[in-house]
Amino acid sequence: MGLDDGKATEETESAGTMTPIDAEEEEKHLEEKIHQGAPSESSIYATTEDEEEDDGVGGKKINLGPQCTLKEQLEKDKDDESLRRWKEQLLGSVDLESAGETLDPEVKFLSLEILSPGRSDILLTIPEDGKPKGLWFTLKEGSRYNLKFSFQVNNNIVSGLKYTNTVWKTGVKVDSNKEMVGTFSPQMEPYTHVMPEETTPSGLFARGSYTARTKFVDDDNKCYLEINYTFCIQKEWPVEQ
């Protein structure tokens, strides 16, 4: 049996020819397939957000570029009079001898004192290990007092120096205090700071021994001094030596 070549040609030509109606339907069909396969706007945003979360964009720290020491900052553009004055206003009176070659500031506490009206100042010895042996000091109940301390800053500016103090009695926290001291630039002369006045508690239950922790930290939470100590509150001041 043989095929009719003329009929086969007509069928082939008719199969390859589209009417206008067939073309429109095919176009609609293609558009539907494109829309079904394309991601929605919300899915695109979700994917972008997921990528940002995976990359940790939200938690990345801003790169401010290479840091330099305070001494390098002060020596930069020293021939520019206006810039030099601006730095002096910003940094204050900085002693170049105290501005070191390192980025980290150095804060050394020289003295701690307790001031109370009508009493001699109580000079507290600062132990090297931050742990005074035995009873560090004794206060009278209901007495007013201030904490005074002096310290020296070297190498670089210390930013946001803070004083924190936490007190416990028989293992229970009874007081917590935090005070901003300030920002200080290096200089040869020590700084002196007096804390706001406080009053010791009074009454039978206020008397006795307490444990406490005093810390001095900066904005970066770097600790420059930590003292863990014991003190006492009693009915009268101890006899002055």
CSV table of C-alpha atoms in Angstrom, one decimal:
chain,number,residue,atom,x,y,z
A,1,MET,CA,0.0,0.0,0.0
A,2,GLY,CA,1.3,3.4,-0.8
A,3,LEU,CA,0.5,6.9,0.5
A,4,ASP,CA,-1.2,9.6,-1.6
A,5,ASP,CA,1.5,12.3,-1.9
A,6,GLY,CA,-1.0,15.1,-2.8
A,7,LYS,CA,-3.3,14.4,0.2
A,8,ALA,CA,-0.4,14.1,2.6
A,9,THR,CA,0.9,17.5,1.4
A,10,GLU,CA,-2.5,19.1,1.9
A,11,GLU,CA,-2.8,17.6,5.4
A,12,THR,CA,0.7,18.9,6.2
A,13,GLU,CA,0.0,22.4,5.0
A,14,SER,CA,-3.4,22.5,6.8
A,15,ALA,CA,-1.7,21.3,10.0
A,16,GLY,CA,0.9,24.0,9.9
A,17,THR,CA,-1.5,26.8,9.2
A,18,MET,CA,-3.3,28.7,12.1
A,19,THR,CA,-6.5,30.5,11.8
A,20,PRO,CA,-6.8,34.0,13.7
A,21,ILE,CA,-9.0,32.3,16.3
A,22,ASP,CA,-6.4,29.6,17.0
A,23,ALA,CA,-3.6,32.3,17.2
A,24,GLU,CA,-5.6,34.3,19.8
A,25,GLU,CA,-6.2,31.2,21.9
A,26,GLU,CA,-2.5,30.1,21.8
A,27,GLU,CA,-1.5,33.6,22.8
A,28,LYS,CA,-3.8,33.6,25.8
A,29,HIS,CA,-2.5,30.1,26.7
A,30,LEU,CA,1.1,31.4,26.6
A,31,GLU,CA,0.2,34.4,28.8
A,32,GLU,CA,-1.5,32.2,31.4
A,33,LYS,CA,1.6,30.0,31.5
A,34,ILE,CA,3.9,33.0,31.9
A,35,HIS,CA,1.8,34.4,34.8
A,36,GLN,CA,1.6,31.0,36.5
A,37,GLY,CA,5.4,30.6,36.3
A,38,ALA,CA,6.4,34.1,37.3
A,39,PRO,CA,6.9,34.9,41.0
A,40,SER,CA,4.5,37.4,42.7
A,41,GLU,CA,5.7,40.8,43.9
A,42,SER,CA,5.3,39.7,47.5
A,43,SER,CA,7.3,36.6,47.0
A,44,ILE,CA,10.1,38.7,45.5
A,45,TYR,CA,10.2,40.9,48.5
A,46,ALA,CA,10.1,37.9,50.8
A,47,THR,CA,13.0,36.4,49.1
A,48,THR,CA,15.0,39.6,49.3
A,49,GLU,CA,14.2,39.9,53.0
A,50,ASP,CA,15.2,36.3,53.6
A,51,GLU,CA,18.5,36.9,51.8
A,52,GLU,CA,19.1,40.0,54.0
A,53,GLU,CA,18.4,38.0,57.1
A,54,ASP,CA,20.7,35.2,55.9
A,55,ASP,CA,23.5,37.7,55.2
A,56,GLY,CA,23.0,39.3,58.6
A,57,VAL,CA,22.6,42.7,57.1
A,58,GLY,CA,20.5,43.9,60.1
A,59,GLY,CA,23.3,42.9,62.6
A,60,LYS,CA,26.3,44.1,60.6
A,61,LYS,CA,28.3,46.8,62.3
A,62,ILE,CA,29.1,49.9,60.3
A,63,ASN,CA,32.7,50.0,59.2
A,64,LEU,CA,34.0,53.4,60.0
A,65,GLY,CA,37.3,52.7,58.3
A,66,PRO,CA,40.7,52.4,60.0
A,67,GLN,CA,41.0,54.0,63.4
A,68,CYS,CA,44.0,56.0,64.5
A,69,THR,CA,45.3,57.1,67.9
A,70,LEU,CA,44.5,60.4,69.5
A,71,LYS,CA,48.1,61.6,69.0
A,72,GLU,CA,47.8,60.9,65.3
A,73,GLN,CA,44.5,62.7,65.1
A,74,LEU,CA,46.0,65.8,66.8
A,75,GLU,CA,49.0,65.8,64.5
A,76,LYS,CA,46.9,65.6,61.4
A,77,ASP,CA,46.4,68.9,59.6
A,78,LYS,CA,48.2,70.7,62.3
A,79,ASP,CA,49.1,73.5,59.9
A,80,ASP,CA,45.4,74.2,59.3
A,81,GLU,CA,44.5,76.8,61.9
A,82,SER,CA,40.7,76.5,61.6
A,83,LEU,CA,40.8,72.7,61.8
A,84,ARG,CA,43.2,72.9,64.8
A,85,ARG,CA,40.8,75.2,66.6
A,86,TRP,CA,37.9,72.9,65.8
A,87,LYS,CA,39.7,69.9,67.3
A,88,GLU,CA,40.6,71.9,70.4
A,89,GLN,CA,36.9,72.8,70.9
A,90,LEU,CA,35.9,69.2,70.3
A,91,LEU,CA,38.6,67.5,72.4
A,92,GLY,CA,39.3,70.2,75.0
A,93,SER,CA,42.8,70.7,76.4
A,94,VAL,CA,44.6,67.5,75.5
A,95,ASP,CA,48.1,66.9,76.7
A,96,LEU,CA,50.2,65.4,74.0
A,97,GLU,CA,52.4,63.8,76.6
A,98,SER,CA,49.4,61.9,78.0
A,99,ALA,CA,48.1,61.0,74.5
A,100,GLY,CA,49.7,57.6,73.9
A,101,GLU,CA,50.3,55.5,70.8
A,102,THR,CA,47.5,53.1,71.5
A,103,LEU,CA,43.8,53.3,70.7
A,104,ASP,CA,42.5,52.1,74.1
A,105,PRO,CA,42.2,54.7,76.8
A,106,GLU,CA,43.9,54.1,80.2
A,107,VAL,CA,42.0,55.2,83.3
A,108,LYS,CA,43.8,54.9,86.7
A,109,PHE,CA,41.9,55.6,89.9
A,110,LEU,CA,44.1,57.4,92.4
A,111,SER,CA,41.9,57.9,95.4
A,112,LEU,CA,38.4,57.1,96.8
A,113,GLU,CA,37.0,59.1,99.7
A,114,ILE,CA,33.7,59.3,101.7
A,115,LEU,CA,32.7,62.8,102.7
A,116,SER,CA,30.2,63.4,105.5
A,117,PRO,CA,29.3,66.7,107.2
A,118,GLY,CA,30.9,67.2,110.6
A,119,ARG,CA,33.3,64.3,110.0
A,120,SER,CA,36.8,63.8,108.8
A,121,ASP,CA,37.0,62.4,105.3
A,122,ILE,CA,37.3,58.6,105.1
A,123,LEU,CA,40.1,57.8,102.8
A,124,LEU,CA,39.7,54.4,101.3
A,125,THR,CA,42.7,52.3,100.1
A,126,ILE,CA,42.2,50.9,96.6
A,127,PRO,CA,43.5,47.3,96.6
A,128,GLU,CA,45.3,46.1,93.4
A,129,ASP,CA,43.1,42.9,93.2
A,130,GLY,CA,39.9,44.9,93.9
A,131,LYS,CA,39.1,43.0,97.1
A,132,PRO,CA,39.7,44.9,100.3
A,133,LYS,CA,40.4,42.5,103.2
A,134,GLY,CA,37.9,42.6,106.0
A,135,LEU,CA,35.6,45.6,106.7
A,136,TRP,CA,36.3,48.4,104.3
A,137,PHE,CA,34.5,51.2,106.1
A,138,THR,CA,31.7,51.9,108.6
A,139,LEU,CA,28.9,54.5,108.3
A,140,LYS,CA,26.5,55.9,110.8
A,141,GLU,CA,22.8,55.2,110.2
A,142,GLY,CA,20.8,58.1,108.8
A,143,SER,CA,24.0,60.0,107.9
A,144,ARG,CA,24.5,62.1,104.7
A,145,TYR,CA,27.6,61.4,102.6
A,146,ASN,CA,29.2,61.8,99.2
A,147,LEU,CA,31.6,59.6,97.4
A,148,LYS,CA,34.6,61.5,96.0
A,149,PHE,CA,37.2,60.0,93.7
A,150,SER,CA,40.1,61.1,91.5
A,151,PHE,CA,41.5,59.5,88.4
A,152,GLN,CA,43.9,60.0,85.6
A,153,VAL,CA,43.2,59.5,81.9
A,154,ASN,CA,46.0,58.5,79.4
A,155,ASN,CA,46.4,57.5,75.8
A,156,ASN,CA,43.0,58.2,74.4
A,157,ILE,CA,39.6,59.7,75.2
A,158,VAL,CA,37.4,57.7,77.6
A,159,SER,CA,33.8,58.0,76.5
A,160,GLY,CA,30.8,57.7,78.8
A,161,LEU,CA,32.5,56.7,82.0
A,162,LYS,CA,29.9,55.4,84.4
A,163,TYR,CA,29.7,54.5,88.1
A,164,THR,CA,27.7,51.5,89.2
A,165,ASN,CA,27.1,50.2,92.7
A,166,THR,CA,25.1,47.3,93.9
A,167,VAL,CA,24.5,46.4,97.6
A,168,TRP,CA,23.4,43.2,99.2
A,169,LYS,CA,22.4,42.3,102.8
A,170,THR,CA,22.2,38.7,103.8
A,171,GLY,CA,22.3,37.7,100.1
A,172,VAL,CA,19.4,39.9,99.1
A,173,LYS,CA,19.9,42.9,96.8
A,174,VAL,CA,18.8,46.0,98.7
A,175,ASP,CA,20.2,48.9,96.5
A,176,SER,CA,21.5,49.5,93.0
A,177,ASN,CA,22.8,52.8,91.7
A,178,LYS,CA,24.1,54.0,88.3
A,179,GLU,CA,25.6,57.4,87.6
A,180,MET,CA,27.1,58.9,84.5
A,181,VAL,CA,30.4,60.5,85.2
A,182,GLY,CA,31.3,61.9,81.8
A,183,THR,CA,33.7,61.8,78.9
A,184,PHE,CA,37.3,62.8,79.5
A,185,SER,CA,40.4,63.4,77.4
A,186,PRO,CA,44.0,62.6,78.4
A,187,GLN,CA,45.8,65.1,80.6
A,188,MET,CA,48.6,65.2,83.1
A,189,GLU,CA,46.4,66.6,85.9
A,190,PRO,CA,44.0,64.1,87.5
A,191,TYR,CA,40.2,64.6,87.3
A,192,THR,CA,38.2,64.8,90.5
A,193,HIS,CA,34.5,63.9,90.7
A,194,VAL,CA,32.0,64.1,93.6
A,195,MET,CA,28.9,61.9,93.4
A,196,PRO,CA,25.5,63.2,94.4
A,197,GLU,CA,24.7,63.1,98.1
A,198,GLU,CA,23.1,60.0,99.6
A,199,THR,CA,21.7,59.1,103.0
A,200,THR,CA,22.3,55.8,104.8
A,201,PRO,CA,19.2,53.9,106.0
A,202,SER,CA,18.3,54.0,109.6
A,203,GLY,CA,16.6,51.7,112.1
A,204,LEU,CA,17.2,48.4,113.7
A,205,PHE,CA,16.9,46.4,110.5
A,206,ALA,CA,19.2,48.7,108.6
A,207,ARG,CA,22.2,48.1,111.0
A,208,GLY,CA,24.6,45.4,110.2
A,209,SER,CA,27.0,44.2,107.6
A,210,TYR,CA,26.6,44.6,103.8
A,211,THR,CA,28.4,43.4,100.8
A,212,ALA,CA,28.8,45.6,97.7
A,213,ARG,CA,30.3,45.8,94.2
A,214,THR,CA,31.4,49.1,92.7
A,215,LYS,CA,32.4,49.3,89.0
A,216,PHE,CA,33.6,52.0,86.7
A,217,VAL,CA,32.9,51.2,83.0
A,218,ASP,CA,32.8,53.1,79.7
A,219,ASP,CA,30.4,53.1,76.7
A,220,ASP,CA,32.1,50.0,75.4
A,221,ASN,CA,31.5,48.3,78.7
A,222,LYS,CA,35.2,48.2,79.4
A,223,CYS,CA,35.8,48.0,83.1
A,224,TYR,CA,38.5,50.2,84.6
A,225,LEU,CA,38.0,49.4,88.3
A,226,GLU,CA,35.9,46.8,90.1
A,227,ILE,CA,35.9,46.6,93.9
A,228,ASN,CA,34.0,43.9,95.9
A,229,TYR,CA,33.9,44.8,99.5
A,230,THR,CA,32.1,44.7,102.9
A,231,PHE,CA,30.9,47.7,104.9
A,232,CYS,CA,28.9,48.2,108.0
A,233,ILE,CA,26.1,50.6,109.2
A,234,GLN,CA,25.8,51.1,112.9
A,235,LYS,CA,24.1,53.4,115.4
A,236,GLU,CA,27.0,55.8,115.8
A,237,TRP,CA,30.1,56.7,114.0
A,238,PRO,CA,33.2,54.7,115.0
A,239,VAL,CA,35.7,56.5,117.2
A,240,GLU,CA,38.1,58.5,115.0
A,241,GLN,CA,41.7,57.4,115.3
